[in-house]
mmCIF file of C-alpha atoms in Angstrom:
data_model
loop_
_atom_site.group_PDB
_atom_site.id
_atom_site.type_symbol
_atom_site.label_atom_id
_atom_site.label_comp_id
_atom_site.label_asym_id
_atom_site.label_seq_id
_atom_site.Cartn_x
_atom_site.Cartn_y
_atom_site.Cartn_z
ATOM 1 C CA MET A 129 -8.805 -23.907 -65.989
ATOM 2 C CA PRO A 130 -11.623 -25.518 -63.968
ATOM 3 C CA PRO A 131 -14.882 -26.284 -65.782
ATOM 4 C CA LEU A 132 -17.531 -23.583 -65.671
ATOM 5 C CA PRO A 133 -20.458 -24.193 -63.317
ATOM 6 C CA PRO A 134 -23.904 -24.739 -64.830
ATOM 7 C CA VAL A 135 -25.981 -21.639 -65.517
ATOM 8 C CA LEU A 136 -29.109 -23.408 -64.253
ATOM 9 C CA GLU A 137 -29.675 -26.008 -61.570
ATOM 10 C CA VAL A 138 -32.117 -28.711 -62.715
ATOM 11 C CA ARG A 139 -35.020 -29.808 -60.512
ATOM 12 C CA PHE A 140 -38.013 -32.014 -61.170
ATOM 13 C CA TYR A 141 -41.539 -30.734 -60.587
ATOM 14 C CA ALA A 142 -43.011 -32.690 -57.656
ATOM 15 C CA THR A 143 -46.684 -33.271 -56.880
ATOM 16 C CA ASP A 144 -48.116 -32.727 -53.398
ATOM 17 C CA GLN A 145 -47.674 -36.482 -52.878
ATOM 18 C CA GLY A 146 -43.965 -36.195 -53.749
ATOM 19 C CA ARG A 147 -44.199 -37.869 -57.168
ATOM 20 C CA GLU A 148 -41.926 -36.534 -59.904
ATOM 21 C CA PRO A 149 -43.774 -37.166 -63.186
ATOM 22 C CA VAL A 150 -40.889 -36.165 -65.481
ATOM 23 C CA ARG A 151 -38.415 -38.384 -63.605
ATOM 24 C CA ASP A 152 -40.925 -41.274 -63.802
ATOM 25 C CA TRP A 153 -41.421 -40.663 -67.532
ATOM 26 C CA LEU A 154 -37.663 -40.594 -68.154
ATOM 27 C CA LYS A 155 -37.217 -43.864 -66.238
ATOM 28 C CA SER A 156 -39.859 -45.476 -68.486
ATOM 29 C CA LEU A 157 -37.811 -44.728 -71.620
ATOM 30 C CA PRO A 158 -35.075 -46.938 -73.087
ATOM 31 C CA PRO A 159 -31.527 -46.112 -71.895
ATOM 32 C CA ASP A 160 -30.453 -44.659 -75.271
ATOM 33 C CA ALA A 161 -33.422 -42.240 -75.248
ATOM 34 C CA ARG A 162 -32.675 -41.204 -71.647
ATOM 35 C CA LYS A 163 -29.070 -40.515 -72.655
ATOM 36 C CA VAL A 164 -30.062 -38.247 -75.572
ATOM 37 C CA ILE A 165 -32.614 -36.314 -73.487
ATOM 38 C CA GLY A 166 -30.171 -36.050 -70.582
ATOM 39 C CA GLU A 167 -27.451 -34.645 -72.835
ATOM 40 C CA ASP A 168 -29.891 -32.119 -74.319
ATOM 41 C CA LEU A 169 -30.999 -31.036 -70.829
ATOM 42 C CA LYS A 170 -27.342 -30.687 -69.824
ATOM 43 C CA THR A 171 -26.679 -28.507 -72.893
ATOM 44 C CA VAL A 172 -29.513 -26.202 -71.762
ATOM 45 C CA GLN A 173 -28.299 -26.298 -68.157
ATOM 46 C CA PHE A 174 -24.787 -25.110 -69.124
ATOM 47 C CA GLY A 175 -25.661 -22.920 -72.123
ATOM 48 C CA TRP A 176 -28.816 -21.101 -71.032
ATOM 49 C CA PRO A 177 -30.324 -19.061 -72.571
ATOM 50 C CA LEU A 178 -30.555 -21.043 -75.816
ATOM 51 C CA GLY A 179 -32.928 -20.951 -78.763
ATOM 52 C CA MET A 180 -33.867 -23.107 -81.716
ATOM 53 C CA PRO A 181 -33.334 -25.827 -82.725
ATOM 54 C CA LEU A 182 -32.850 -27.194 -79.178
ATOM 55 C CA VAL A 183 -35.095 -24.853 -77.141
ATOM 56 C CA ARG A 184 -38.346 -23.228 -78.190
ATOM 57 C CA LYS A 185 -40.388 -20.733 -76.195
ATOM 58 C CA MET A 186 -43.959 -21.993 -75.832
ATOM 59 C CA GLU A 187 -45.584 -19.334 -73.619
ATOM 60 C CA PRO A 188 -44.251 -16.567 -71.376
ATOM 61 C CA GLY A 189 -42.036 -18.383 -68.863
ATOM 62 C CA LEU A 190 -42.471 -21.813 -70.523
ATOM 63 C CA TRP A 191 -39.987 -23.477 -72.872
ATOM 64 C CA GLU A 192 -39.519 -26.900 -74.418
ATOM 65 C CA VAL A 193 -36.316 -28.893 -74.907
ATOM 66 C CA ARG A 194 -36.574 -30.725 -78.227
ATOM 67 C CA SER A 195 -34.825 -34.110 -78.408
ATOM 68 C CA THR A 196 -34.824 -36.556 -81.313
ATOM 69 C CA ILE A 197 -34.959 -40.162 -80.118
ATOM 70 C CA ASP A 198 -35.681 -43.476 -81.863
ATOM 71 C CA ALA A 199 -39.346 -43.382 -80.757
ATOM 72 C CA GLY A 200 -39.866 -39.926 -82.272
ATOM 73 C CA ILE A 201 -39.557 -36.416 -80.944
ATOM 74 C CA ALA A 202 -39.289 -36.114 -77.171
ATOM 75 C CA ARG A 203 -40.225 -32.881 -75.464
ATOM 76 C CA VAL A 204 -39.478 -31.726 -71.943
ATOM 77 C CA LEU A 205 -41.396 -28.603 -70.956
ATOM 78 C CA PHE A 206 -39.781 -26.433 -68.301
ATOM 79 C CA THR A 207 -39.892 -23.095 -66.530
ATOM 80 C CA THR A 208 -37.225 -21.199 -64.664
ATOM 81 C CA VAL A 209 -37.317 -19.896 -61.113
ATOM 82 C CA GLY A 210 -34.245 -17.720 -60.706
ATOM 83 C CA PRO A 211 -31.263 -19.943 -61.546
ATOM 84 C CA VAL A 212 -33.326 -23.150 -61.416
ATOM 85 C CA MET A 213 -34.749 -25.044 -64.406
ATOM 86 C CA VAL A 214 -37.893 -26.880 -63.237
ATOM 87 C CA LEU A 215 -38.825 -29.826 -65.476
ATOM 88 C CA LEU A 216 -42.623 -29.746 -65.637
ATOM 89 C CA HIS A 217 -43.734 -32.324 -68.196
ATOM 90 C CA GLY A 218 -42.216 -34.790 -70.654
ATOM 91 C CA PHE A 219 -43.784 -36.604 -73.575
ATOM 92 C CA ILE A 220 -43.123 -38.016 -77.034
ATOM 93 C CA LYS A 221 -44.708 -35.906 -79.719
ATOM 94 C CA LYS A 222 -46.747 -37.776 -82.330
ATOM 95 C CA THR A 223 -47.975 -34.821 -84.416
ATOM 96 C CA GLY A 224 -46.561 -31.554 -85.718
ATOM 97 C CA LYS A 225 -48.318 -29.460 -83.095
ATOM 98 C CA THR A 226 -47.844 -29.755 -79.331
ATOM 99 C CA PRO A 227 -50.975 -31.472 -77.988
ATOM 100 C CA THR A 228 -53.220 -29.041 -76.096
ATOM 101 C CA ASP A 229 -53.535 -31.372 -73.087
ATOM 102 C CA ASP A 230 -49.742 -31.564 -72.702
ATOM 103 C CA LEU A 231 -49.416 -27.781 -72.929
ATOM 104 C CA LYS A 232 -52.260 -27.212 -70.424
ATOM 105 C CA LEU A 233 -50.709 -29.667 -67.957
ATOM 106 C CA ALA A 234 -47.325 -27.921 -68.163
ATOM 107 C CA LEU A 235 -48.958 -24.504 -67.726
ATOM 108 C CA ARG A 236 -50.897 -25.706 -64.679
ATOM 109 C CA ARG A 237 -47.715 -27.081 -63.111
ATOM 110 C CA MET A 238 -45.857 -23.867 -63.978
ATOM 111 C CA LYS A 239 -48.487 -21.828 -62.116
ATOM 112 C CA GLU A 240 -48.079 -24.125 -59.088
ATOM 113 C CA VAL A 241 -44.290 -23.659 -59.161
ATOM 114 C CA HIS A 242 -44.510 -19.875 -59.420
ATOM 115 C CA HIS A 243 -47.516 -19.233 -57.173
ATOM 116 C CA GLY A 244 -47.564 -22.159 -54.756
#
């Protein structure tokens, strides 16, 4: 039996200048951290919709993928547009609560993705 196709296609949010902040952030991490986050994103891509402990809904239309890496707790915030998972923002969480600035940035990017 052939493998099942992914439920979601993964794309990186891109700025007007063509920069992809999440891709840049991932490239800045050590290879072992990138591997863990990549595997978690792939789990979401093939298993969507998923819930805790891997995926948590943050706001309507905004979710986070929760990855445990050596440096702490990595988060990738994303939205969906039809069958596409758009990676909006990535960061390493230092406190128990998601920092307001990180959440606001992801929400702003989500609005851009959905409303142009």
